[in-house]
């Protein structure tokens, strides 16, 4: 090769390399809830922090409200590399691991603080890696909050739920939970819930306060019971292959941004649950009814067989660790 040709080849190689390295790493972060919810806020915080750490190098695109993928499709999209980060509810991983079903067991956790302790402990942390064999890496847990039952009639005792249709997330444990009280559970995507409640396709549902308020479910339900019978939290997950293929300094920085954004979202979840509850009350669309200990005990008793049913899949050790987190 002549000297000038060689020079041209080197210059072209440099140009290509430069152009390639100049293209930002695009990270699509997709979720199904509103921007104002704890998860919505955490996703936006991640964008802010990641782009501040790597200006021009990393671009985070956040897609809320099932805009890009609804919950039927987001896991597939992650595995195909069409999105890089999602944060599904812990109830939605049943196809990939049975261990996370622990979070859906009714009346397992006394409150969100106990959930936090379990997630932070060794068993909870190990569960972040329970899907690595499927190519899914857990980056952290994110809170939403405890769930309340709702319907168009007061649900004082399990007998009140008999024969009613309840929308549930895609979880076999939640299906068993409603069957245990003689109700008829229906798995529906989150994006379909409002319409299903409004049109009477289902009679009731269960949700934490932030989802109820930001998605206006209280406008299409007459009664919300303060049952706190279960938790709705998330795991922020990424495609393990994509994550491990990132340059180490970028992976480290993104991990730091993720940890910070989760702390931020969790603080909102803790601080704002009472405010979202109050907003629902102030709207005066649905009546919010406290429940007595005796009433809650009836639900607890009726739903207790669900624990035994799922213990072989979840593991006694995992359930015990979760129970231990209730002790303070
Ligand atoms: C639901 O489907 O009810 C929730 O998982 C939605 C969410 O992401 O909070």
Coordinates of C-alpha atoms and ligand atoms in Angstrom, one line a residue:
X1 CA 0.0 0.0 0.0
X2 CA 1.4 3.4 -0.9
X3 CA 2.1 5.9 1.8
X4 CA -0.9 8.2 0.8
X5 CA -3.3 5.2 0.6
X6 CA -2.1 4.0 4.0
X7 CA -2.7 7.5 5.4
X8 CA -6.2 7.6 3.9
X9 CA -7.0 4.1 5.4
X10 CA -5.8 5.3 8.9
X11 CA -7.8 8.5 8.6
X12 CA -10.9 6.6 7.6
X13 CA -10.5 4.2 10.5
X14 CA -10.0 7.1 12.9
X15 CA -13.1 8.8 11.6
X16 CA -15.3 5.6 11.9
X17 CA -14.0 5.0 15.4
X18 CA -14.6 8.6 16.4
X19 CA -18.1 8.6 14.9
X20 CA -19.0 5.3 16.7
X21 CA -17.6 6.4 20.0
X22 CA -19.4 9.8 19.7
X23 CA -22.8 8.1 19.4
X24 CA -24.4 8.2 22.9
X25 CA -25.5 5.0 24.6
X26 CA -29.3 5.1 24.5
X27 CA -31.0 3.6 27.5
X28 CA -34.7 3.1 27.2
X29 CA -36.4 2.9 30.7
X30 CA -40.0 1.8 30.3
X31 CA -42.7 1.5 32.9
X32 CA -46.5 1.4 33.2
X33 CA -47.3 4.0 35.9
X34 CA -47.6 7.8 35.9
X35 CA -44.7 10.2 36.2
X36 CA -45.9 11.4 39.6
X37 CA -45.8 8.0 41.2
X38 CA -42.7 6.8 43.2
X39 CA -41.6 4.7 40.2
X40 CA -42.2 7.4 37.7
X41 CA -40.2 9.8 39.8
X42 CA -37.3 7.3 40.3
X43 CA -37.1 6.7 36.6
X44 CA -36.8 10.5 35.9
X45 CA -34.2 10.8 38.7
X46 CA -32.2 8.0 37.1
X47 CA -32.2 9.9 33.8
X48 CA -31.1 13.1 35.5
X49 CA -28.3 11.5 37.4
X50 CA -27.0 9.2 34.6
X51 CA -26.9 12.1 32.0
X52 CA -25.2 14.4 34.5
X53 CA -22.5 11.8 35.1
X54 CA -22.0 11.1 31.4
X55 CA -22.9 14.2 29.4
X56 CA -23.3 13.4 25.7
X57 CA -22.2 9.8 26.4
X58 CA -25.4 8.4 27.9
X59 CA -28.9 9.3 27.0
X60 CA -31.8 7.9 29.0
X61 CA -35.3 7.9 27.5
X62 CA -38.1 7.3 30.0
X63 CA -41.4 5.9 28.7
X64 CA -44.2 6.1 31.4
X65 CA -47.8 4.9 31.3
X66 CA -47.3 1.8 29.2
X67 CA -46.4 4.2 26.3
X68 CA -43.8 1.9 24.8
X69 CA -44.6 -1.5 26.3
X70 CA -47.5 -2.6 28.5
X71 CA -46.8 -5.2 31.2
X72 CA -47.6 -8.0 28.8
X73 CA -44.7 -7.2 26.6
X74 CA -42.0 -5.4 28.6
X75 CA -40.1 -8.5 29.8
X76 CA -39.9 -9.8 26.3
X77 CA -38.7 -6.4 25.0
X78 CA -36.0 -6.4 27.7
X79 CA -34.8 -9.8 26.7
X80 CA -34.8 -8.8 23.0
X81 CA -32.8 -5.6 23.8
X82 CA -35.6 -3.3 22.7
X83 CA -35.5 -1.7 26.2
X84 CA -32.7 -1.6 28.7
X85 CA -34.4 -1.0 32.0
X86 CA -37.8 -1.9 33.3
X87 CA -39.2 -2.0 36.9
X88 CA -42.1 -4.5 37.0
X89 CA -44.0 -5.2 40.1
X90 CA -42.6 -8.2 42.0
X91 CA -45.9 -9.9 41.2
X92 CA -45.0 -10.1 37.5
X93 CA -41.9 -12.3 37.4
X94 CA -43.6 -15.6 37.9
X95 CA -42.5 -16.9 34.4
X96 CA -38.8 -16.3 35.4
X97 CA -38.6 -17.2 39.0
X98 CA -41.0 -18.6 41.6
X99 CA -39.0 -17.3 44.5
X100 CA -40.3 -13.7 44.2
X101 CA -43.8 -15.0 44.8
X102 CA -43.0 -14.5 48.5
X103 CA -43.8 -10.8 48.1
X104 CA -47.4 -11.7 47.1
X105 CA -48.3 -13.8 50.1
X106 CA -51.3 -12.2 51.8
X107 CA -50.7 -10.7 55.3
X108 CA -47.0 -11.7 55.3
X109 CA -45.5 -8.3 56.0
X110 CA -46.8 -6.1 58.8
X111 CA -45.8 -2.9 57.0
X112 CA -43.6 -1.4 54.3
X113 CA -40.7 -1.0 56.8
X114 CA -40.7 -4.8 57.3
X115 CA -40.6 -5.2 53.5
X116 CA -37.7 -2.9 53.4
X117 CA -35.8 -4.9 56.0
X118 CA -36.4 -8.1 54.1
X119 CA -35.3 -6.7 50.8
X120 CA -32.2 -5.2 52.4
X121 CA -31.2 -8.5 54.2
X122 CA -29.2 -11.4 52.8
X123 CA -32.2 -13.4 51.4
X124 CA -33.8 -10.4 49.8
X125 CA -30.4 -9.4 48.2
X126 CA -29.9 -12.9 46.9
X127 CA -33.3 -12.8 45.2
X128 CA -32.0 -9.9 43.0
X129 CA -29.9 -12.6 41.3
X130 CA -32.7 -15.2 41.1
X131 CA -33.2 -14.6 37.3
X132 CA -29.6 -14.3 36.1
X133 CA -29.9 -17.7 34.4
X134 CA -32.7 -16.2 32.3
X135 CA -30.6 -13.2 31.3
X136 CA -32.3 -10.8 33.8
X137 CA -30.3 -8.9 36.3
X138 CA -31.9 -7.2 39.3
X139 CA -30.4 -3.8 40.0
X140 CA -32.4 -3.1 43.1
X141 CA -35.8 -3.0 44.8
X142 CA -38.1 0.0 44.6
X143 CA -41.0 0.6 46.9
X144 CA -44.6 1.5 46.1
X145 CA -46.5 0.5 49.1
X146 CA -49.1 -1.7 50.9
X147 CA -52.2 -2.6 48.9
X148 CA -55.9 -1.8 49.7
X149 CA -58.9 -3.7 48.5
X150 CA -61.5 -1.8 46.6
X151 CA -65.0 -2.6 45.2
X152 CA -68.4 -1.1 44.8
X153 CA -69.6 -2.5 48.1
X154 CA -67.8 -2.4 51.5
X155 CA -65.6 -5.5 51.9
X156 CA -65.8 -6.0 55.6
X157 CA -65.4 -9.8 55.8
X158 CA -64.3 -12.3 53.2
X159 CA -67.9 -13.3 52.6
X160 CA -68.5 -9.8 51.1
X161 CA -66.0 -10.6 48.3
X162 CA -67.7 -13.9 47.4
X163 CA -68.6 -14.1 43.7
X164 CA -67.1 -10.7 42.9
X165 CA -64.7 -10.3 40.0
X166 CA -61.3 -8.8 41.0
X167 CA -58.6 -7.5 38.6
X168 CA -55.2 -8.9 39.6
X169 CA -51.7 -8.6 38.3
X170 CA -50.3 -11.6 36.5
X171 CA -49.5 -13.6 39.7
X172 CA -50.7 -17.1 40.6
X173 CA -50.4 -16.2 44.3
X174 CA -52.8 -13.3 43.9
X175 CA -55.1 -15.6 41.9
X176 CA -55.1 -18.1 44.8
X177 CA -55.6 -15.3 47.3
X178 CA -58.9 -14.2 45.8
X179 CA -60.0 -17.7 45.1
X180 CA -59.5 -18.4 48.8
X181 CA -62.3 -16.0 49.6
X182 CA -64.6 -17.3 46.9
X183 CA -64.0 -14.4 44.5
X184 CA -63.3 -14.6 40.8
X185 CA -59.8 -13.1 40.0
X186 CA -58.9 -11.9 36.5
X187 CA -55.4 -11.2 35.3
X188 CA -55.4 -7.9 33.4
X189 CA -52.7 -5.5 32.2
X190 CA -52.4 -2.4 34.3
X191 CA -53.3 -0.2 31.3
X192 CA -56.7 -1.9 31.1
X193 CA -57.7 -1.5 34.8
X194 CA -59.5 1.8 34.7
X195 CA -61.7 0.7 31.8
X196 CA -62.4 -2.7 33.3
X197 CA -63.5 -1.1 36.5
X198 CA -65.6 1.6 34.8
X199 CA -67.3 -0.8 32.5
X200 CA -68.0 -3.4 35.1
X201 CA -65.8 -6.1 33.5
X202 CA -64.5 -6.4 37.0
X203 CA -66.0 -5.4 40.3
X204 CA -63.0 -4.6 42.4
X205 CA -59.2 -4.6 42.6
X206 CA -56.2 -4.1 45.0
X207 CA -53.7 -1.3 44.8
X208 CA -51.4 1.0 46.7
X209 CA -52.5 4.6 47.3
X210 CA -50.3 6.2 44.6
X211 CA -51.6 3.9 41.8
X212 CA -55.2 4.4 42.9
X213 CA -54.8 8.2 42.9
X214 CA -52.6 8.7 39.9
X215 CA -54.8 6.4 37.7
X216 CA -58.1 7.7 39.2
X217 CA -59.3 4.2 40.2
X218 CA -61.1 5.8 43.1
X219 CA -63.4 7.5 40.6
X220 CA -64.7 4.1 39.4
X221 CA -64.8 2.3 42.8
X222 CA -67.3 3.2 45.6
X223 CA -65.3 1.8 48.5
X224 CA -61.6 1.5 49.4
X225 CA -60.9 -0.7 52.4
X226 CA -57.8 0.1 54.4
X227 CA -56.7 -3.5 54.4
X228 CA -52.9 -3.2 53.9
X229 CA -53.1 -7.0 53.2
X230 CA -50.1 -7.2 50.9
X231 CA -47.4 -5.2 49.2
X232 CA -46.8 -3.9 45.7
X233 CA -43.1 -3.2 45.2
X234 CA -40.8 -3.4 42.2
X235 CA -37.6 -4.9 41.1
X236 CA -35.6 -2.7 38.7
X237 CA -34.1 -5.1 36.2
X238 CA -31.9 -4.9 33.1
X239 CA -30.8 -7.2 30.4
X240 CA -27.7 -9.0 31.9
X241 CA -25.9 -9.3 28.6
X242 CA -26.3 -5.7 27.8
X243 CA -25.3 -4.6 31.3
X244 CA -22.2 -6.8 31.4
X245 CA -21.2 -5.5 28.0
X246 CA -21.0 -1.9 29.1
X247 CA -17.6 -0.3 29.6
X248 CA -16.7 -0.9 33.3
X249 CA -16.6 2.9 34.1
X250 CA -20.0 3.4 32.6
X251 CA -21.5 0.4 34.3
X252 CA -20.1 1.6 37.7
X253 CA -21.5 5.1 37.1
X254 CA -24.9 3.9 36.0
X255 CA -25.1 1.6 39.0
X256 CA -24.4 4.6 41.3
X257 CA -27.1 6.6 39.5
X258 CA -29.5 3.6 39.9
X259 CA -28.8 3.3 43.7
X260 CA -29.4 7.0 44.1
X261 CA -32.6 7.1 42.0
X262 CA -34.0 4.1 44.0
X263 CA -33.3 5.9 47.3
X264 CA -35.1 9.0 45.9
X265 CA -38.1 6.9 44.7
X266 CA -38.2 5.0 48.0
X267 CA -38.3 8.3 50.0
X268 CA -41.2 9.4 47.9
X269 CA -43.0 6.1 48.4
X270 CA -42.5 6.4 52.2
X271 CA -43.3 10.1 52.5
X272 CA -46.1 10.3 50.0
X273 CA -48.3 7.3 50.7
X274 CA -50.2 9.2 53.3
X275 CA -50.6 12.2 51.0
X276 CA -52.0 10.0 48.1
X277 CA -54.4 8.5 50.6
X278 CA -55.5 11.9 51.7
X279 CA -56.0 13.1 48.1
X280 CA -58.2 10.1 47.5
X281 CA -60.3 11.0 50.6
X282 CA -60.4 14.7 49.7
X283 CA -61.7 13.8 46.2
X284 CA -64.8 12.3 47.8
X285 CA -65.4 10.0 44.9
X286 CA -64.9 6.8 46.9
X287 CA -65.4 6.2 50.6
X288 CA -62.3 5.1 52.4
X289 CA -63.2 2.7 55.2
X290 CA -60.8 1.7 58.0
X291 CA -61.0 -2.0 59.0
X292 CA -61.0 -3.4 62.5
X293 CA -58.4 -5.9 63.7
X294 CA -61.2 -8.5 64.0
X295 CA -62.3 -8.0 60.4
X296 CA -58.7 -8.2 59.2
X297 CA -58.2 -11.4 61.1
X298 CA -61.1 -13.0 59.2
X299 CA -59.3 -12.2 55.9
X300 CA -56.0 -13.4 57.2
X301 CA -57.5 -16.7 58.3
X302 CA -59.4 -17.2 55.0
X303 CA -56.3 -16.5 53.0
X304 CA -53.8 -18.4 55.2
X305 CA -54.0 -21.7 53.0
X306 CA -52.3 -19.7 50.2
X307 CA -49.0 -19.7 52.1
X308 CA -49.0 -23.6 52.4
X309 CA -49.9 -23.9 48.7
X310 CA -46.9 -21.9 47.5
X311 CA -44.4 -22.8 50.1
X312 CA -42.8 -25.6 48.0
X313 CA -42.2 -23.2 45.1
X314 CA -41.0 -20.3 47.3
X315 CA -39.0 -22.2 49.9
X316 CA -39.6 -22.2 53.6
X317 CA -36.3 -20.4 54.2
X318 CA -37.4 -17.5 52.1
X319 CA -40.8 -17.2 53.9
X320 CA -39.1 -17.5 57.3
X321 CA -36.7 -14.7 56.4
X322 CA -39.6 -12.5 55.4
X323 CA -41.4 -13.2 58.6
X324 CA -38.4 -12.4 60.6
X325 CA -38.3 -9.0 59.0
X326 CA -41.5 -8.2 60.9
X327 CA -39.7 -8.5 64.2
X328 CA -38.2 -5.3 65.5
Ligands
LIG1 C1 -50.3 -3.3 38.6 O1 -50.3 -3.9 37.5 O2 -51.3 -3.1 39.3 C2 -49.0 -2.6 39.0 O3 -48.0 -3.6 38.9 C3 -48.6 -1.4 38.2 C4 -47.4 -0.8 38.7 O4 -46.4 -0.9 38.0 O5 -47.4 -0.3 39.8

